[in-house]
Every structure is written in structure tokens, then in C-alpha cells.
mmCIF file of C-alpha atoms and ligand atoms in Angstrom:
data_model
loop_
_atom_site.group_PDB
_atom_site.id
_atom_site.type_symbol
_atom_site.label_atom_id
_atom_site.label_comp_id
_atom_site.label_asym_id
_atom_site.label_seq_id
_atom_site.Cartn_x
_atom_site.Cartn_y
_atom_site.Cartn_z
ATOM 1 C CA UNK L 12 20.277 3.158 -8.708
ATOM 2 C CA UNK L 13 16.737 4.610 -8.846
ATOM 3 C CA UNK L 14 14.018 4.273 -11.235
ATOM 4 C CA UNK L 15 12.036 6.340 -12.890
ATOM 5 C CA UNK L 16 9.550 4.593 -15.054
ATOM 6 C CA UNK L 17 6.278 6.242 -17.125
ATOM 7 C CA UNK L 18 3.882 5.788 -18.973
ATOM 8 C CA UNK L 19 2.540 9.135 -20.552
ATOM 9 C CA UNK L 20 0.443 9.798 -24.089
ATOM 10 C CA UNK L 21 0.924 13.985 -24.341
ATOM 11 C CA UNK L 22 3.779 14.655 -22.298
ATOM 12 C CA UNK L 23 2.286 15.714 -19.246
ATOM 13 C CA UNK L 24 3.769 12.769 -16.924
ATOM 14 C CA UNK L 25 6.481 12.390 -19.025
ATOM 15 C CA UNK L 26 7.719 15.967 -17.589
ATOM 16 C CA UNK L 27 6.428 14.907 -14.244
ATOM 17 C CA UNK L 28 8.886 12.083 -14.665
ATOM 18 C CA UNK L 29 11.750 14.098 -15.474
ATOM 19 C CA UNK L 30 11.057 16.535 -12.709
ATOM 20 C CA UNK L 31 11.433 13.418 -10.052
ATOM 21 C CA UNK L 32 14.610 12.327 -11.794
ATOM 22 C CA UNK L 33 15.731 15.902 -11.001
ATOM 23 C CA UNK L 34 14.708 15.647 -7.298
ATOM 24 C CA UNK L 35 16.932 12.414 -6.939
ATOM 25 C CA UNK L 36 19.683 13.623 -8.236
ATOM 26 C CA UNK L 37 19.649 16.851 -6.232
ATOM 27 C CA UNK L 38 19.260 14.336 -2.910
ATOM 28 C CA UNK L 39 22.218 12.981 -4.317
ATOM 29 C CA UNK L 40 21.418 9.426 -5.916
ATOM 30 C CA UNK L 41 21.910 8.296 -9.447
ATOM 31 C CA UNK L 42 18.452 7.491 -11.382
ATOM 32 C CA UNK L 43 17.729 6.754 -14.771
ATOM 33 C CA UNK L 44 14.241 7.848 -16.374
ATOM 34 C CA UNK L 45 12.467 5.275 -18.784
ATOM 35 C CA UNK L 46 9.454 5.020 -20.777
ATOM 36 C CA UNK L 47 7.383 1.616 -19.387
ATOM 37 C CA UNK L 48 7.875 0.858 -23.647
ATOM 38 C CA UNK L 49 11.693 0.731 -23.340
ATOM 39 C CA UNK L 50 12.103 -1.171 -19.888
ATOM 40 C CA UNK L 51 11.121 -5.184 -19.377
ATOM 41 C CA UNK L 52 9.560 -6.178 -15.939
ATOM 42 C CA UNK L 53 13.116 -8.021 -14.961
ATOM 43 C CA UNK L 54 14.743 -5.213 -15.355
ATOM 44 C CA UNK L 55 12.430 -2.626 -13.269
ATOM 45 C CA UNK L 56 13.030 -5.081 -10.319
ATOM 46 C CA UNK L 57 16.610 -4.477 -10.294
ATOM 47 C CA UNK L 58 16.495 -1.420 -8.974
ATOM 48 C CA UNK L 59 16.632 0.041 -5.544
ATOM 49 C CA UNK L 60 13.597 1.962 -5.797
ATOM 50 C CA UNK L 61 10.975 2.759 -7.909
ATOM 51 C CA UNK L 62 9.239 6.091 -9.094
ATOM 52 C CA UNK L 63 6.278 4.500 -11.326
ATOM 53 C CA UNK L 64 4.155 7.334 -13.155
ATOM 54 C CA UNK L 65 0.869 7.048 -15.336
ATOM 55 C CA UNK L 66 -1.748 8.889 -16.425
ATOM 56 C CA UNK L 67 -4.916 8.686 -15.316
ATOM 57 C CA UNK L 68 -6.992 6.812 -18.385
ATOM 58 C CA UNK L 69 -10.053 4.999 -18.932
ATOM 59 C CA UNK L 70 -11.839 5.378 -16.469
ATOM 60 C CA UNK L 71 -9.989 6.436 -13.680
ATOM 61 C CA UNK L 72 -7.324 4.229 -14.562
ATOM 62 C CA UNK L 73 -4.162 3.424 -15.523
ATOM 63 C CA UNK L 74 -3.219 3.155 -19.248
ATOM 64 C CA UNK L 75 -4.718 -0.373 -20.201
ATOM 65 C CA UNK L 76 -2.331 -1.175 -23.175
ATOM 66 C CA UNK L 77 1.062 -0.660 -22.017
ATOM 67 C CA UNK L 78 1.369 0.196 -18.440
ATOM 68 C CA UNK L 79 -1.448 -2.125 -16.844
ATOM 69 C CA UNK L 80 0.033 -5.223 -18.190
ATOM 70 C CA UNK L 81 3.717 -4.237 -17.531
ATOM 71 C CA UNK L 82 2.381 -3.138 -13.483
ATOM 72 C CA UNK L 83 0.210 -6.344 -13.219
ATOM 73 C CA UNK L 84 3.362 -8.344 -14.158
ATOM 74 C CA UNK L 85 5.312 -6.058 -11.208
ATOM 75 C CA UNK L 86 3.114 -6.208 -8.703
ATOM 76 C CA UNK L 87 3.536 -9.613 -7.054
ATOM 77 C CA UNK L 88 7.530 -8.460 -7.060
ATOM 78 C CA UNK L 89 6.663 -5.326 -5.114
ATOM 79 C CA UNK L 90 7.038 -7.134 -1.716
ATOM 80 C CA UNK L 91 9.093 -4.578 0.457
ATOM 81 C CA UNK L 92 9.968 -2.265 -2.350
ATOM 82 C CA UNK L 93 10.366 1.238 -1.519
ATOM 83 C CA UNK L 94 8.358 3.762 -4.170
ATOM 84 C CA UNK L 95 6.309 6.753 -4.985
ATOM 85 C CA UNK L 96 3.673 6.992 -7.874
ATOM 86 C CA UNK L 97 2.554 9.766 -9.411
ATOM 87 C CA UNK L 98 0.861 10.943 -12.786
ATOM 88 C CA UNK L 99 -1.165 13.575 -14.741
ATOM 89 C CA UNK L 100 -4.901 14.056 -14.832
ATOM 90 C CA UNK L 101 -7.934 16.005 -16.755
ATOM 91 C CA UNK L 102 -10.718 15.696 -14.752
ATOM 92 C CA UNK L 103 -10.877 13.075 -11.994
ATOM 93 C CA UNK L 104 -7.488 12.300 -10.178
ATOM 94 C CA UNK L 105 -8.792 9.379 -8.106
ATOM 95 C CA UNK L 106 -7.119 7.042 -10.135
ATOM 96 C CA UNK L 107 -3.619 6.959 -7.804
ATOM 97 C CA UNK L 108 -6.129 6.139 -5.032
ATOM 98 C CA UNK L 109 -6.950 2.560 -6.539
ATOM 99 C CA UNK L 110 -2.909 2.173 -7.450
ATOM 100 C CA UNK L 111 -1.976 2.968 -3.797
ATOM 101 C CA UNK L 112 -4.740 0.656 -2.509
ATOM 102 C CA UNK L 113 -2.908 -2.272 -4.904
ATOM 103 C CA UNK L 114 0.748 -1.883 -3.920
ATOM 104 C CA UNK L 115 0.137 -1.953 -0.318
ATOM 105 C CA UNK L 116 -1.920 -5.107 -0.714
ATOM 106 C CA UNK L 117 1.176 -6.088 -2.565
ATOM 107 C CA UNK L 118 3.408 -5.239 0.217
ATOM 108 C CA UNK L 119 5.029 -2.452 -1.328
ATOM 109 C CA UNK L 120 6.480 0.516 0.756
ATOM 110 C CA UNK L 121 4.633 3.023 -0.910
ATOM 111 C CA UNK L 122 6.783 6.579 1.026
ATOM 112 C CA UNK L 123 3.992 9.217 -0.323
ATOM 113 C CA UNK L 124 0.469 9.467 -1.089
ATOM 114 C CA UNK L 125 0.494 9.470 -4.556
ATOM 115 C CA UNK L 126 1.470 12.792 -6.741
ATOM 116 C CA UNK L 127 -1.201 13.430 -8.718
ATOM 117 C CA UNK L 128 -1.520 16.841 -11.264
ATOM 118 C CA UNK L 129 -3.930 18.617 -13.612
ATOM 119 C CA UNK L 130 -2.872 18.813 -16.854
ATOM 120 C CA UNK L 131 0.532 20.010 -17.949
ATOM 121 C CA UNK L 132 2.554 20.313 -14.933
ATOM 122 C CA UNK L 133 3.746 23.989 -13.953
ATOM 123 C CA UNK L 134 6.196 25.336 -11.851
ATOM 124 C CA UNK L 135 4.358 24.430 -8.534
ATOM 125 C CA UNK L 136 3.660 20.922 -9.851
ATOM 126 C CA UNK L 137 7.071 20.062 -10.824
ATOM 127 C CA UNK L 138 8.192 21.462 -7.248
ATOM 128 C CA UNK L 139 5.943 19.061 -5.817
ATOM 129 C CA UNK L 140 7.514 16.238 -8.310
ATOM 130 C CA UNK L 141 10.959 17.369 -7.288
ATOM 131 C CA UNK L 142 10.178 17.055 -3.299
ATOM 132 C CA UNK L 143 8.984 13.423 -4.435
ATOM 133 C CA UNK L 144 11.640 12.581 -5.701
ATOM 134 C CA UNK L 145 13.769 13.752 -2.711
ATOM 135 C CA UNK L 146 11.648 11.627 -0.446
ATOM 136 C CA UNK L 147 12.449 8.662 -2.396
ATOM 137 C CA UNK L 148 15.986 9.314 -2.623
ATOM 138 C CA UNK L 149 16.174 10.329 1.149
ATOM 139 C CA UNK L 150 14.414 6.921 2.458
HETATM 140 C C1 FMN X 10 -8.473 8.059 -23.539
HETATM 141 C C2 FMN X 10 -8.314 9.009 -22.383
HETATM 142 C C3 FMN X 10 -8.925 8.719 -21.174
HETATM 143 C C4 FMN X 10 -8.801 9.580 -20.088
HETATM 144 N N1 FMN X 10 -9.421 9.276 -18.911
HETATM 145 C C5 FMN X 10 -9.316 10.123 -17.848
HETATM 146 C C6 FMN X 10 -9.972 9.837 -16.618
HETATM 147 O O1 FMN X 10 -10.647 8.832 -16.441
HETATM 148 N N2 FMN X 10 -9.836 10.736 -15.615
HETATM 149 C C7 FMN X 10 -9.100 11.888 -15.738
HETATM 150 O O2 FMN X 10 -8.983 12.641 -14.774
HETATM 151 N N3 FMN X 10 -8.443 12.179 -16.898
HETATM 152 C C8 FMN X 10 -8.545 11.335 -17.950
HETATM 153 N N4 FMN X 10 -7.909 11.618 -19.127
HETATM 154 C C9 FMN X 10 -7.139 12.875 -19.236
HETATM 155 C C10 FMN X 10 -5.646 12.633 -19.029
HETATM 156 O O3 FMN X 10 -5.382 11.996 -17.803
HETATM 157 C C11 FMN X 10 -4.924 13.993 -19.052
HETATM 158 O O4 FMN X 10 -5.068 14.576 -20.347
HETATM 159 C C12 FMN X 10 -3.474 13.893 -18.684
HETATM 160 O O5 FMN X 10 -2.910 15.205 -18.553
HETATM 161 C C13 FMN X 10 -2.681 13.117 -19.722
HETATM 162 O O6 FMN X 10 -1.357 12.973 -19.253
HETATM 163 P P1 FMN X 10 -0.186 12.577 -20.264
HETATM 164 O O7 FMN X 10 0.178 13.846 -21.036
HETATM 165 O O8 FMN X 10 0.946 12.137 -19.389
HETATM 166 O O9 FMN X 10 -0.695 11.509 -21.164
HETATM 167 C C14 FMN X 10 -8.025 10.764 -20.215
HETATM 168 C C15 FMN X 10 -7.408 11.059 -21.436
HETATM 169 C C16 FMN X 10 -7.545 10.203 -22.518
HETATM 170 C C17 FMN X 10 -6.848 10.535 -23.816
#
């Protein structure tokens, strides 16, 4: 089983999310989608892989409230862990640059540079979050 797991305030990497789900299961695997609020830290380690999305916030950053705490808890279980990150931005996008930087150091095997897209994704955008979700399924 896959995981999809996001954190998103207006939607826009919410849909991103469900666009990778739909990737997966066209590669074949099963994959459930969650909100960061509905899933504890335990349980994102159970499974196989890992699709983590967030918008970019702050300051190019992730979401400081919610997802920050529940990734810095992750992390140090990240050792080995095959994923792909992604997430929606407004005006900077280098936010997914400082994420990559962090699960490497963790030792996670991060498949992709990081997905990220302006605004509300479109057609192209959730093409690109389907093939992302293909390479995770496919590796
Ligand atoms: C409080 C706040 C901070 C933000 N900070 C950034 C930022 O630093 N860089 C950026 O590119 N976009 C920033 N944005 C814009 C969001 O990343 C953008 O609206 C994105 O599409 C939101 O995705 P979501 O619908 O999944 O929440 C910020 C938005 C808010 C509300």
C-alpha cells in the first residue's frame, strides 16, 4: 500500500494529491490519500511508500502548524524510504528545494525532484502529478 499524505489550505495540493493517487492506481498499486490532520506519524510509516505534499507557506516553507511538526516527527524514520514530494505555490516554489535537501540528509530515497505547481493545478499540472505518481508506483 502507498501513501498519499497532504497538507493543503485552498485546495490546490489537495487536487495535486488526488491526481498522484490516480497515477498509482493506473501503475497498478493500491494507495490511499489522507489529509496530514487525519493520519498519526505511526501510521504514515507503515506504508510502502510515501507521496508527501505541502504547500509552499511562510516563507518558502512548509505549513508550520500541522505539517512541519507531523514531517519533523517523520523524518528520522525516513531511512531508506522510497517517496516523491510535491505541492502548490504562488510566487516562489523553492520551498521543495529545502524539503529535498532534508530527506536525503535523512536517508530517504527521494525517486523525483520534487513536483512543484503554480496555483490551482490544470490539466498539464495534474499530468505531471499523475507521471509522479507512476514513478512511485513503478520503483
Ligand atoms: C500564509 C501564506 C503564506 C504563503 N507563503 C508562500 C511562499 O512563501 N511562497 C510561495 O510561493 N507561495 C506562498 N503562498 C501561496 C501558496 O503557496 C499558494 O496559494 C498555493 O497555491 C496554496 O496551495 P493550497 O491550495 O494547497 O493551500 C502562501 C500562502 C499563504 C496563505
Amino acid at each position: 500500500m502507498i501513501g498519499v499524505i497532504y497538507w493543503s489550505g485552498t485546495g490546490n495540493t489537495e487536487q495535486m494529491a488526488h491526481a498522484v493517487a490516480a497515477g498509482i492506481k493506473a501503475a497498478g498499486q493500491d494507495v490511499e490519500v489522507k489529509s496530514v490532520s487525519e493520519v498519526s506519524v505511526a501510521d504514515a510509516e507503515k506504508y510502502e511508500k510515501l507521496a508527501l505534499g505541502c504547500a509552499d507557506m511562510g516563507a518558502e516553507q512548509l505549513e508550520e502548524m500541522e505539517f512541519e511538526p507531523f514531517y519533523t516527527e517523520l523524518e528520522p524514520k525516513l531511512g531508506g524510504k522510497k517517496l516523491v514530494i510535491f505541492g502548490s505555490y504562488g510566487w516562489g516554489g523553492t520551498w521543495l528545494e529545502d524539503w529535498s535537501t532534508r530527506i536525503k540528509d535523512a536517508g530517504g530515497d527521494l525517486l523525483a525532484d520534487g513536483l512543484a505547481v503554480f496555483g490551482e493545478p490544470d490539466d498539464a499540472g495534474k499530468a505531471q502529478c499523475e507521471e509522479l505518481g507512476k514513478t512511485l508506483a513503478n520503483a
